[in-house]
Coordinates of C-alpha atoms and ligand atoms in Angstrom, one line a residue:
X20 CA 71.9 -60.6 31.9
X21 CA 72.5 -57.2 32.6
X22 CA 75.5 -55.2 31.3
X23 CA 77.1 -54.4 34.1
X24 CA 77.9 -57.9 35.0
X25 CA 81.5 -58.5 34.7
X26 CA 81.7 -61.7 33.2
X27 CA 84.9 -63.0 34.3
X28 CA 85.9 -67.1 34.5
X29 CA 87.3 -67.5 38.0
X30 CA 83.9 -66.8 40.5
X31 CA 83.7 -67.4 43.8
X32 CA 80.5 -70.2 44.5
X33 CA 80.0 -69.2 48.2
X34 CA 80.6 -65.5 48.8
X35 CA 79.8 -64.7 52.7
X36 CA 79.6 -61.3 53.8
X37 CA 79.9 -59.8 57.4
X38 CA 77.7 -56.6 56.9
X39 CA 79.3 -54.4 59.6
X40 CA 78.8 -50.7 59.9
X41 CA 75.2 -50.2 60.2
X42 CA 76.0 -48.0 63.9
X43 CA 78.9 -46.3 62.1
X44 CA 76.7 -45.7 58.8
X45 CA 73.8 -43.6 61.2
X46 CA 76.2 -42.2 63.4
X47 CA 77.8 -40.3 60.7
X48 CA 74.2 -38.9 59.5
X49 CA 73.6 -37.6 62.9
X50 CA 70.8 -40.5 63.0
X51 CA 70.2 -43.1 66.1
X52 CA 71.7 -46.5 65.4
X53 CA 68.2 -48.0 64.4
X54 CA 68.4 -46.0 61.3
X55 CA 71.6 -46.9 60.2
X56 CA 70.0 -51.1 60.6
X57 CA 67.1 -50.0 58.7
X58 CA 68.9 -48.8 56.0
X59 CA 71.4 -51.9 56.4
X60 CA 68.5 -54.2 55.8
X61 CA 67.2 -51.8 53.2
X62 CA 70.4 -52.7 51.0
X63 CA 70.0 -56.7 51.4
X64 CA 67.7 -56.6 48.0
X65 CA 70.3 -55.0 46.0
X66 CA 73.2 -56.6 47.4
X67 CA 71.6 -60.1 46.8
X68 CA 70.5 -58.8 43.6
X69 CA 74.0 -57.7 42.1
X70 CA 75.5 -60.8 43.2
X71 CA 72.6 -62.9 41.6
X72 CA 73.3 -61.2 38.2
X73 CA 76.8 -62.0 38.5
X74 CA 76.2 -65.9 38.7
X75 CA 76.8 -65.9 42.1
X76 CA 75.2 -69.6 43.4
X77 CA 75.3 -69.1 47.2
X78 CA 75.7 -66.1 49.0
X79 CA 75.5 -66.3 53.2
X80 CA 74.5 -62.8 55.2
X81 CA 76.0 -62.6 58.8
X82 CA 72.9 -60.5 60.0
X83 CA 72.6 -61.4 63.6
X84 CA 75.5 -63.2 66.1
X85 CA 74.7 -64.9 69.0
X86 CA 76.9 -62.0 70.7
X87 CA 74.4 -59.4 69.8
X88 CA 71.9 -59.9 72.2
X89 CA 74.6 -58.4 74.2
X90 CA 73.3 -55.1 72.8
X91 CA 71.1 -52.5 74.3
X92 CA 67.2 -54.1 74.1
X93 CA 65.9 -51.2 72.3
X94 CA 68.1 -52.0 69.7
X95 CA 67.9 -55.6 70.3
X96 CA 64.2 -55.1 69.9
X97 CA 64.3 -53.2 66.9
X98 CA 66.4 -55.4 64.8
X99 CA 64.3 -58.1 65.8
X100 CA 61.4 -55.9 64.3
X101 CA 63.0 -54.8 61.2
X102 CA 63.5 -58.0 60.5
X103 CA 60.1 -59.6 60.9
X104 CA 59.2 -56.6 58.5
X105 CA 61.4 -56.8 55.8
X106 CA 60.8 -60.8 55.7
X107 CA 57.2 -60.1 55.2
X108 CA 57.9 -57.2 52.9
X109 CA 60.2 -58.8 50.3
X110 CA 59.3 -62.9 50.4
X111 CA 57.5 -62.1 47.4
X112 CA 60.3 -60.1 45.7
X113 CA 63.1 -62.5 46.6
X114 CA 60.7 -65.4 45.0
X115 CA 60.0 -63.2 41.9
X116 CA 63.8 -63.2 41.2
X117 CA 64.5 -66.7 41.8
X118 CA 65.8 -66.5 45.5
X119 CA 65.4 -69.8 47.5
X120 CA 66.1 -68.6 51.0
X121 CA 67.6 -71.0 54.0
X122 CA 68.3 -69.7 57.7
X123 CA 71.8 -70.5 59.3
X124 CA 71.6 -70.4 63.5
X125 CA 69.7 -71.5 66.5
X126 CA 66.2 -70.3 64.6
X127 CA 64.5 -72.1 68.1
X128 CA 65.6 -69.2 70.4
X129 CA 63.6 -66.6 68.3
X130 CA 60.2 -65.4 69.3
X131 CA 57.3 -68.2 67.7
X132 CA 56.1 -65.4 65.5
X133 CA 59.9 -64.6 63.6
X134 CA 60.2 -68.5 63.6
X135 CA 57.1 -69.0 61.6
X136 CA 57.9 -65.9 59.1
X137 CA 61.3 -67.1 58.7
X138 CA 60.2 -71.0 58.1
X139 CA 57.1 -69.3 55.3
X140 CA 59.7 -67.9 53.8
X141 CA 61.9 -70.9 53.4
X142 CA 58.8 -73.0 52.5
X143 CA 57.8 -70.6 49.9
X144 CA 60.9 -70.2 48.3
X145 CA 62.5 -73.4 48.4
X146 CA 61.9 -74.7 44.8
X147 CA 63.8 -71.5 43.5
X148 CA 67.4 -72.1 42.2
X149 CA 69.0 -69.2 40.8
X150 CA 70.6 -68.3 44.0
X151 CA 71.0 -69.8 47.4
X152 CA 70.6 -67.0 50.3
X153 CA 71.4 -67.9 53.7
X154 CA 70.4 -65.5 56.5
X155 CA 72.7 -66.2 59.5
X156 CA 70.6 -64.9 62.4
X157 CA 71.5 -65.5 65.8
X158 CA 74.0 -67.4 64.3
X159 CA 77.5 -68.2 65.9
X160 CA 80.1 -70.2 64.7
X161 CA 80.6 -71.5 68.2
X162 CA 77.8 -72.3 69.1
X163 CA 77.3 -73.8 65.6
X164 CA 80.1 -76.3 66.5
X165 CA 78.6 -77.0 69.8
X166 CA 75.1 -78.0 68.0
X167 CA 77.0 -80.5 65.7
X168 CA 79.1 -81.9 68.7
X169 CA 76.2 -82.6 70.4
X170 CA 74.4 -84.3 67.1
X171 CA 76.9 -86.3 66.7
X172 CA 76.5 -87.0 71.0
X173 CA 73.1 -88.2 70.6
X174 CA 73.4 -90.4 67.5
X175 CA 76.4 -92.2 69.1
X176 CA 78.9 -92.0 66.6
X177 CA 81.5 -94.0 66.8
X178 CA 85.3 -92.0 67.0
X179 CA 86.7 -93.7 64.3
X180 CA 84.0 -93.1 62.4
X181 CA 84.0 -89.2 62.5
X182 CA 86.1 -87.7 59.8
X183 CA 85.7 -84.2 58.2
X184 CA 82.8 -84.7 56.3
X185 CA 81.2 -86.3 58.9
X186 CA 81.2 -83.4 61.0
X187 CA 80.6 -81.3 58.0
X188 CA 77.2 -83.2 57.7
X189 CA 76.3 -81.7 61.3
X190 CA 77.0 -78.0 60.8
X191 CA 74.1 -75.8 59.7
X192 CA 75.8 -75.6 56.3
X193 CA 75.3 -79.2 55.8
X194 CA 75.3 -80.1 51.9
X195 CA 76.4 -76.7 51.2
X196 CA 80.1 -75.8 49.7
X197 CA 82.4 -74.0 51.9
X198 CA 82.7 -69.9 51.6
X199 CA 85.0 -69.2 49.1
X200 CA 85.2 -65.4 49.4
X201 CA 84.6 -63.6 52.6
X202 CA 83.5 -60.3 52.4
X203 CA 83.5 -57.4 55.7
X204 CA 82.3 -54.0 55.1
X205 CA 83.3 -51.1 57.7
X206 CA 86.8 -52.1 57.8
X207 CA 87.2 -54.4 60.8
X208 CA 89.6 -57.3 60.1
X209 CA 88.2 -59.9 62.2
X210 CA 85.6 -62.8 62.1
X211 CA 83.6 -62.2 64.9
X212 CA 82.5 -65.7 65.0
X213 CA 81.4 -66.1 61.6
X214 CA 81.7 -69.3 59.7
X215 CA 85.1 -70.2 61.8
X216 CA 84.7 -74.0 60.5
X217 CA 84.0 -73.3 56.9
X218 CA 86.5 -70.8 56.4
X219 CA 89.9 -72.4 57.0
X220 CA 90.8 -72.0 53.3
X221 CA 88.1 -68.7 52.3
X222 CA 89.9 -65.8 50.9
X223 CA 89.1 -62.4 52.7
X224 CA 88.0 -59.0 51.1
X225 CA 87.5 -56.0 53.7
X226 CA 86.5 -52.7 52.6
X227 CA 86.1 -49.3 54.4
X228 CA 82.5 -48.9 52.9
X229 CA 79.6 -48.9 55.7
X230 CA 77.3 -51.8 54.9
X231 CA 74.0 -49.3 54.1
X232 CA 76.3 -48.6 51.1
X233 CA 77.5 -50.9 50.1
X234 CA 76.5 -51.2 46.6
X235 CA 76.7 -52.9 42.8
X236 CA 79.9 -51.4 42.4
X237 CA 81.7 -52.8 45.5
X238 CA 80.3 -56.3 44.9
X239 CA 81.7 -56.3 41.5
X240 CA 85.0 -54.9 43.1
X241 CA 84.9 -57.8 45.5
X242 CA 84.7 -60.3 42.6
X243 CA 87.4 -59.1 40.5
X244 CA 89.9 -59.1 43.5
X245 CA 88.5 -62.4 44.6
X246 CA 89.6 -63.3 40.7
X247 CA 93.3 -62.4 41.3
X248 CA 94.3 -64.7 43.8
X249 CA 95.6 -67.6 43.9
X250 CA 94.4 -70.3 46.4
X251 CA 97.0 -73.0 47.1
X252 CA 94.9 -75.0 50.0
X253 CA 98.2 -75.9 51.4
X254 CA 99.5 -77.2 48.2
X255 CA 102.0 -75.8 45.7
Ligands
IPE311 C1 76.2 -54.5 61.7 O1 76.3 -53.1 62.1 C2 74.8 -55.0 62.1 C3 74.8 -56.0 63.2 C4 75.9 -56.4 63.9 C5 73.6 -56.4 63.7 P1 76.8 -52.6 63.5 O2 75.6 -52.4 64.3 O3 77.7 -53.6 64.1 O4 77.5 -51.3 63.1 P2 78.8 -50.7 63.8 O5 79.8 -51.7 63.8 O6 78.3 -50.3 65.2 O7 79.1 -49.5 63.0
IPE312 C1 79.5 -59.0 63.4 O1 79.5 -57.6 63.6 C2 78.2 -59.5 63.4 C3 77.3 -59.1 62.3 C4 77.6 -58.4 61.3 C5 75.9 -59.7 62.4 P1 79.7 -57.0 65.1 O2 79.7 -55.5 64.9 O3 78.8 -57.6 66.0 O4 81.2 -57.5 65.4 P2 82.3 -57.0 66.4 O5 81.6 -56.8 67.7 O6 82.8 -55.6 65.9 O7 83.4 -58.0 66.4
MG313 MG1 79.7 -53.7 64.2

C-alpha cells in the first residue's frame, strides 16, 4: 500500500465520475479539442490507479453519452479512435494491476472492430478483483431505462411481480451496488444523463479542476469530503 493512501473508515464502494472538461482543458492551451480527449484518456490510468490504492472496489467512468454523437464527426471520429487505442495500449497494464474491466451502454451500436477490443478486454480481465472498472461508453441513463423496460417486455413479467430489484436486475449495472459518491470535474452541476436510476441516494462532489488534471490529490480530496457526510436515505 502506498503512503499516500489516506486510510480513512467511512469509503465510498461505488465512486462514479463524470470526467467533464476535456474541450475546456485544450482550449485553454491554445490546442484543438482532440488534444484536450487525448490527454483526458491519458489520465484514466492514474485516476483508476489512485482510487485502486485507496481500496476503492468499483469505480464507473462516464466516457461517452448517447448525446455525444451529437458532436462534430471529427471529433466524434477521433474519440472513437482514441479509444480503440488506448484499449489496446493499456489491457495489459490494467490486468497487471488487478483491473477487471466491464462496459456499461448500448456496446452493439459501436463499429464491429471497438466491440471486439472492448469484449478482449473484458474477457481478459475478468478473473481480476482488486477493482471493478466500468467504462460507460455510449451510455445513457435513458436509454439504459428503456433497454430494461423492454427486457422486462419480452420476458413477460408479470406487474405485480416487478419491484425494485427486479428492475435493478435489468439495468446494465445489474449485480453491481449503487454509486455512492459521484464525482464531476470542470464544474458543471448536472447529470447529463448519467446513472439517473442508481443515483437517487449518491452523494455529489464537483470540482473546478478540468478532467486531464485531475489527479492523486483530487481523488483523495473527493474521499475525505465523501467521509464527512452524513447519508440519511430518507431516514433520521
Ligand atoms: C468530456 O469533456 C469528454 C466527453 C464528453 C466525451 P468535454 O469534451 O465535454 O469538455 P468540455 O465540457 O467541452 O470542456
Ligand atoms: C457528460 O459531459 C458526458 C461525459 C462526460 C461523457 P458533457 O460535456 O457531454 O455534458 P453536458 O453537455 O455539458 O451536459
Ligand atoms: Mg463537457
Amino acid at each position: 500500500m502506498p503512503d499516500s493512501c489516506l486510510q480513512i473508515a467511512n469509503l465510498p464502494t461505488h465512486v462514479a465520475i463524470i470526467m467533464d472538461g476535456n474541450g475546456r482543458w485544450a482550449q485553454q492551451r491554445g490546442l484543438p479539442r482532440l488534444a484536450g480527449h487525448r490527454a483526458g484518456t491519458e489520465n484514466v490510468s492514474r485516476v483508476i490507479e489512485a482510487f485502486s490504492d485507496e481500496g476503492i472496489k468499483f469505480l464507473t467512468l462516464y466516457a461517452f453519452s448517447t448525446e455525444n454523437w451529437g458532436r462534430p464527426q471529427p471529433e466524434v471520429n477521433g474519440l472513437l479512435q482514441i479509444l480503440a487505442e488506448m484499449i489496446d495500449k493499456e489491457t495489459e497494464n490494467l490486468f497487471r494491476n488487478g483491473v477487471r474491466l466491464m462496459h456499461l451502454g448500448r456496446i452493439e451500436e459501436l463499429s464491429l472492430e471497438l466491440q471486439k477490443a472492448v469484449r478482449r478486454t473484458v474477457k481478459r480481465t475478468e478473473s481480476n478483483t482488486k477493482i471493478n472498472v466500468c467504462v460507460a461508453f455510449n451510455y445513457g441513463g435513458r436509454a439504459e431505462i428503456l433497454d430494461a423496460v423492454r427486457r422486462l417486455l419480452v420476458e413477460g413479467i408479470e406487474a405485480s411481480q416487478l419491484d425494485e430489484e427486479a428492475f435493478s436486475q435489468r439495468l446494465y449495472t445489474a449485480g453491481m451496488p449503487d454509486p455512492d459518491l459521484i464525482i464531476r470535474t470542470a464544474g458543471e452541476m448536472r447529470l447529463s444523463n448519467f446513472l439517473i436510476w442508481q443515483a437517487a441516494y449518491a452523494e455529489y462532489y464537483t470540482t473546478p479542476v478540468f478532467w486531464p488534471d485531475f489527479g492523486r490529490e483530487d481523488v483523495q480530496q473527493s474521499l475525505l469530503a465523501y467521509s464527512q457526510r452524513q447519508r440519511r436515505f430518507g431516514g433520521l
